Coordinates of C-alpha atoms in Angstrom, one line a residue:
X57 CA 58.5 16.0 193.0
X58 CA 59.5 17.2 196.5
X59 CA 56.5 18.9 197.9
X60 CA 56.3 22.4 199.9
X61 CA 54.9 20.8 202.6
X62 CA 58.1 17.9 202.8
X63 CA 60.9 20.6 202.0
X64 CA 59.1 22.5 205.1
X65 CA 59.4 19.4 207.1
X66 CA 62.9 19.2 205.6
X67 CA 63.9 22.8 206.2
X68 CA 62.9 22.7 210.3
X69 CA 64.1 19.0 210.7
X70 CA 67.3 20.0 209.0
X71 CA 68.0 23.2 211.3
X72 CA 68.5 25.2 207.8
X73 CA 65.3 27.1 208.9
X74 CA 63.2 27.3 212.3
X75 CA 65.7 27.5 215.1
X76 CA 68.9 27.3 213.3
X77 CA 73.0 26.9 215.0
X78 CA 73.8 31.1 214.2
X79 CA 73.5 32.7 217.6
X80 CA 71.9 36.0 218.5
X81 CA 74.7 37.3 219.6
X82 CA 76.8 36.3 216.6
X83 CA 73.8 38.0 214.4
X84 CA 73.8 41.2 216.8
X85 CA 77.5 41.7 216.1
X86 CA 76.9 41.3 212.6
X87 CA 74.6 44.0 213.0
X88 CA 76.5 46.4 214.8
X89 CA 79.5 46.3 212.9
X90 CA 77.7 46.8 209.5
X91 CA 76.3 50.2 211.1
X92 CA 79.5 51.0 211.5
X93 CA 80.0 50.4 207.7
X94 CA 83.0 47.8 209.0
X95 CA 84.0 45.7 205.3
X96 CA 84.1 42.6 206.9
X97 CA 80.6 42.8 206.5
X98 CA 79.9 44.8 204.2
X99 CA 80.4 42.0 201.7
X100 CA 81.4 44.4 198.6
X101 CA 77.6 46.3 199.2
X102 CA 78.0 50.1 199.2
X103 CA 74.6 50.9 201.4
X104 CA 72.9 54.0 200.1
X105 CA 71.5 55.3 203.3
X106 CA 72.5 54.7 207.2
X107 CA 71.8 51.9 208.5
X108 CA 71.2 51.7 212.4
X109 CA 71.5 48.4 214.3
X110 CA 67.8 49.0 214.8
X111 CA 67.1 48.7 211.5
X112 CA 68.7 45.9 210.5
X113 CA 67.1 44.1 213.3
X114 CA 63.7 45.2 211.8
X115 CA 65.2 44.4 208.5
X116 CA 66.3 40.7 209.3
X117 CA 62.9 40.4 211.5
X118 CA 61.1 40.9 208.0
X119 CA 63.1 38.8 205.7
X120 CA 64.4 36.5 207.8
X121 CA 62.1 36.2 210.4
X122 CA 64.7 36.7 213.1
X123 CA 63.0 38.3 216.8
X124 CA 61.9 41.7 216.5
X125 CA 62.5 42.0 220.0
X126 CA 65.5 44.5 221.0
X127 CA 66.1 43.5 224.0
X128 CA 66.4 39.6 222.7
X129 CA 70.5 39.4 222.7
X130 CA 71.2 35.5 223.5
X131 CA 70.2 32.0 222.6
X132 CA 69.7 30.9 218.6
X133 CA 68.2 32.8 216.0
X134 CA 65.1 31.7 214.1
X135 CA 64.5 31.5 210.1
X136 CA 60.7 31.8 209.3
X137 CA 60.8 28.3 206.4
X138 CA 58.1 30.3 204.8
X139 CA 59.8 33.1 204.1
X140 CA 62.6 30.4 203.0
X141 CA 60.2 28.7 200.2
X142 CA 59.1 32.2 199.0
X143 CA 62.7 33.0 198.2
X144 CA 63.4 29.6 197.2
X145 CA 60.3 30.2 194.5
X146 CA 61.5 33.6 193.3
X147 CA 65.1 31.9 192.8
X148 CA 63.6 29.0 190.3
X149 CA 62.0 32.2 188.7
X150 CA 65.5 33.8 188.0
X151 CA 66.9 30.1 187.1
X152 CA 63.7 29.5 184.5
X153 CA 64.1 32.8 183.1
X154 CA 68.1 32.6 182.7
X155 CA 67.4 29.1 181.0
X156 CA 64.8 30.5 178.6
X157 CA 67.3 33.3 177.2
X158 CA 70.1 31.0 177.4
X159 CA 71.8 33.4 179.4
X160 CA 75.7 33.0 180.3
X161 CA 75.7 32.8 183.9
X162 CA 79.0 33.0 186.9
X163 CA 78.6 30.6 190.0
X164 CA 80.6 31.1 192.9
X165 CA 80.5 30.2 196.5
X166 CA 82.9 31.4 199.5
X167 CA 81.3 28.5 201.7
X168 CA 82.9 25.8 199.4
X169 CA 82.9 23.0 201.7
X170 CA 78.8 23.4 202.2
X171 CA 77.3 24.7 199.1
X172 CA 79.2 23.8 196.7
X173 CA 76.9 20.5 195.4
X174 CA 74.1 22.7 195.9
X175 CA 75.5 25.2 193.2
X176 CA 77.7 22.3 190.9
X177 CA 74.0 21.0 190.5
X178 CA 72.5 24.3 189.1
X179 CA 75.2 24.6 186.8
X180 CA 75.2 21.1 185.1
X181 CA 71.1 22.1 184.7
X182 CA 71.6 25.6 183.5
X183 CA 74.7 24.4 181.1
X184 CA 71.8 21.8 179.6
X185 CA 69.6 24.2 179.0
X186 CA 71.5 25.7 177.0
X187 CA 73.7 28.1 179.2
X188 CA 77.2 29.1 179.2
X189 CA 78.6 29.0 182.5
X190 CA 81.5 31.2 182.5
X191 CA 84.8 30.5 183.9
X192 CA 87.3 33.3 183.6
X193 CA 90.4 34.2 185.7
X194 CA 91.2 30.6 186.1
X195 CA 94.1 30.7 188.9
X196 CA 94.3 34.1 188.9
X197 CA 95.7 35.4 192.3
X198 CA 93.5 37.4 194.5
X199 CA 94.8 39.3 197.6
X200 CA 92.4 39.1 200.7
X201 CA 92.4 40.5 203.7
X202 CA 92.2 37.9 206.5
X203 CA 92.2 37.8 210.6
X204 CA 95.5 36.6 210.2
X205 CA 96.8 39.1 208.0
X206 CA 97.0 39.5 204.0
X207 CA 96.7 36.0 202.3
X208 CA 96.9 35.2 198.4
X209 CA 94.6 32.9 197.1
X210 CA 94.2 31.6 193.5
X211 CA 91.0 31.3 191.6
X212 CA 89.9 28.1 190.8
X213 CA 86.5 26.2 189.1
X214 CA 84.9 23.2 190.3
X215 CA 82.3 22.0 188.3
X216 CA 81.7 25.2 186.6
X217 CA 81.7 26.7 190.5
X218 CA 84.1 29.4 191.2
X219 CA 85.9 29.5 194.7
X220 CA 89.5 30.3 195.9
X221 CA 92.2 28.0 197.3
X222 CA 95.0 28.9 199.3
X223 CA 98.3 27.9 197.3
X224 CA 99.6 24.5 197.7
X225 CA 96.4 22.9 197.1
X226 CA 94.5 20.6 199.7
X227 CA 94.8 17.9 202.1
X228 CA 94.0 14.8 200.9
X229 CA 90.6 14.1 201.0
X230 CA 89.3 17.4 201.4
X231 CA 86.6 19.5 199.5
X232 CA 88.7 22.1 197.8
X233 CA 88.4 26.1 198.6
X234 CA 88.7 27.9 201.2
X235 CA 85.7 29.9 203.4
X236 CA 85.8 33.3 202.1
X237 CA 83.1 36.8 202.7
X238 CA 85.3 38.5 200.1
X239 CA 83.7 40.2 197.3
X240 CA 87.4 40.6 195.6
X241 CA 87.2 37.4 194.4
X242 CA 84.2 38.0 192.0
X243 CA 85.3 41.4 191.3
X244 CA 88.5 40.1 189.5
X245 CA 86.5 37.1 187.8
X246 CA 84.5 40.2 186.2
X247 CA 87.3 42.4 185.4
X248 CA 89.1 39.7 183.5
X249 CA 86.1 38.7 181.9
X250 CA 85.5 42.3 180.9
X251 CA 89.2 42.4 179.6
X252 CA 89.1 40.1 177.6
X253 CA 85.9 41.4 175.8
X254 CA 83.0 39.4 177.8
X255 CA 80.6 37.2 177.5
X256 CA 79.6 38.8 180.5
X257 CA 77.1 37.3 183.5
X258 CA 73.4 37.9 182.7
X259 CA 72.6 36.0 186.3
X260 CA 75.5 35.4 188.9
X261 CA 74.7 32.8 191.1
X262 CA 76.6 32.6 194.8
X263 CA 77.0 33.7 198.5
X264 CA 78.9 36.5 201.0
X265 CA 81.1 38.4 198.4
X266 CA 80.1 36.7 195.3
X267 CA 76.4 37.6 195.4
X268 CA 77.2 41.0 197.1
X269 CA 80.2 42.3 195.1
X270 CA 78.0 41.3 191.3
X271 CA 75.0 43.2 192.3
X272 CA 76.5 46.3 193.6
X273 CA 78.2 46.4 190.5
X274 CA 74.9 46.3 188.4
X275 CA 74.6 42.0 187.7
X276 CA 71.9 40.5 188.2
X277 CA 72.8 38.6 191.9
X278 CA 71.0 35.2 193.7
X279 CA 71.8 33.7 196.4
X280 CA 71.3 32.5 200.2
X281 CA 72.4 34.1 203.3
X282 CA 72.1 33.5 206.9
X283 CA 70.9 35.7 209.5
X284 CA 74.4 36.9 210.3
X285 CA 75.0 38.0 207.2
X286 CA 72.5 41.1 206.7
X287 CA 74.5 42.9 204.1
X288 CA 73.1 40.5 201.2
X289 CA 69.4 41.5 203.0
X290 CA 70.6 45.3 202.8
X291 CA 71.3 45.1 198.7
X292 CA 67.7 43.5 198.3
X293 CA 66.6 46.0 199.9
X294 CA 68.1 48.8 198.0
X295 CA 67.9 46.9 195.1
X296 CA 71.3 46.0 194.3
X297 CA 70.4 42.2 194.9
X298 CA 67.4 40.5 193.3
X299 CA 66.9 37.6 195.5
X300 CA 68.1 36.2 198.7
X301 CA 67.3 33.0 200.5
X302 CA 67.4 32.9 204.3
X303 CA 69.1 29.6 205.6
X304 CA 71.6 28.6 208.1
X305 CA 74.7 28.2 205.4
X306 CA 76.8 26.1 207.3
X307 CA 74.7 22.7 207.9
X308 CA 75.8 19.7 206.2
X309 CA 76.3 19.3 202.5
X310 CA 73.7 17.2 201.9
X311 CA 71.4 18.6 203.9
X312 CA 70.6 21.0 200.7
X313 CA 70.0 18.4 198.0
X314 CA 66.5 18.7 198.8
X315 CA 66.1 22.3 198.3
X316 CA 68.3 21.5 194.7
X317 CA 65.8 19.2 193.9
X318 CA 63.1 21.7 194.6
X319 CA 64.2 24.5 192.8
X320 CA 65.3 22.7 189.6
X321 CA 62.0 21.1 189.5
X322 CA 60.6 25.1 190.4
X323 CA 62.4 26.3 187.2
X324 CA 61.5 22.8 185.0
X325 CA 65.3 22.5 185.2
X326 CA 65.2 18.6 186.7
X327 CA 67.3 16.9 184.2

């Protein structure tokens, strides 16, 4: 069984917590554009009351563990790996108590190409215990907005793992899905589901839009987030979001089979 005290070790040596690769400045931006309620960060969260760059910093500071200091705009941000093991506990609790009600669950990731083992894992566990993980909207088309303009992709499952794909598949090779912050994508997964007369998510498992868009439409919502990323922070806060892990979520895939390992074993989920 991996201990705290080696997934710490793992965590800092890793770079997915201590001094992680997301920039001040790229978490500053972040900041100020979600004050300015700007959807490309908003992530599908409707904040109920203003949010000043100020207090996201203060925010981030507390969950994350990012400087407090104002006047700190450059060089890399910092993830406290304590804070990361206490949100890495709560998330076994919300995995063990899924699994004991044998609850239907949704995974999906818009980081495809770094999480998506991490979250294939906790399905095969979850689906052993006992749960159904749901798959609706299976290449349904979704319409995102993009830098580059509007871009249709299609919904697709990967080991019980929802993501999108631009059309046309992908290179050989390749991990399939494309990087999305979207919540659209798992606002039309729920719709069809819905539709169609459920099962409906008890637990929705994911990142950026997927964890976002469910919990500010009333699902229960886990997931991790990085410290550019504040509005998955915000719906904890406000209590739209139950959990949320700080990391850096764009290390290597592997890099996160420890902390797999550790929450499975967490929720007495280790198959």
């Amino acid at each position: 069984m991996l201990t705290p005290e080696a997934l710490r070790a793992h965590l800092v040596g890793a770079r997915l917590a201590g001094t992680v690769a997301t920039s001040r400045e790229e978490s500053l931006r972040s900041y100020r554009l979600f004050a300015a309620r700007d959807p490309r960060v908003l992530l599908g969260i409707d904040p109920e009351r203003p949010w000043r760059q100020r207090d996201l910093i203060d925010l981030m500071a507390d969950r994350c563990g990012v400087s407090v200091d104002y006047r700190h705009t450059s060089g890399q941000d910092v993830i406290d790996p304590e804070k990361t093991l206490s949100a890495l506990d709560a998330f076994a609790e919300r995995l063990a108590g899924a699994a004991r009600r044998r609850a239907p669950v949704l995974l999906g990731t818009g980081h495809p190409h770094r999480l998506l083992g991490f979250y294939a894992a906790l399905a095969d566990a979850l689906s052993a215990a006992g749960c159904e993980v749901l798959t609706p909207a299976q290449g349904r088309c979704v319409d995102i907005t993009t830098r580059f303009g509007l871009r249709t992709y299609n919904l697709d499952y990967v080991r019980g793992v929802a993501l999108v794909r631009a059309p046309g598949g992908e290179r050989p090779g390749c991990e399939p899905g494309a990087h999305t912050h979207s919540p659209l994508p798992v606002r039309t997964v729920l719709a069809v589901a819905a539709d169609a007369g459920g099962p409906l998510p008890e637990l929705v498992i994911g990142d950026h839009g997927w964890v976002c868009g469910a919990g500010q439409l009333g699902f229960e919502a886990i997931g991790p987030a990085d410290t550019d990323d504040p509005a998955p922070f915000v719906g904890q806060a406000e209590g739209s979001v139950s959990v949320v892990v700080p990391l850096d979520d764009g290390v290597r895939s592997d890099y996160y089979l420890p902390l797999t390992r550790y929450v499975l074993n967490r929720a007495c989920l280790s198959q």
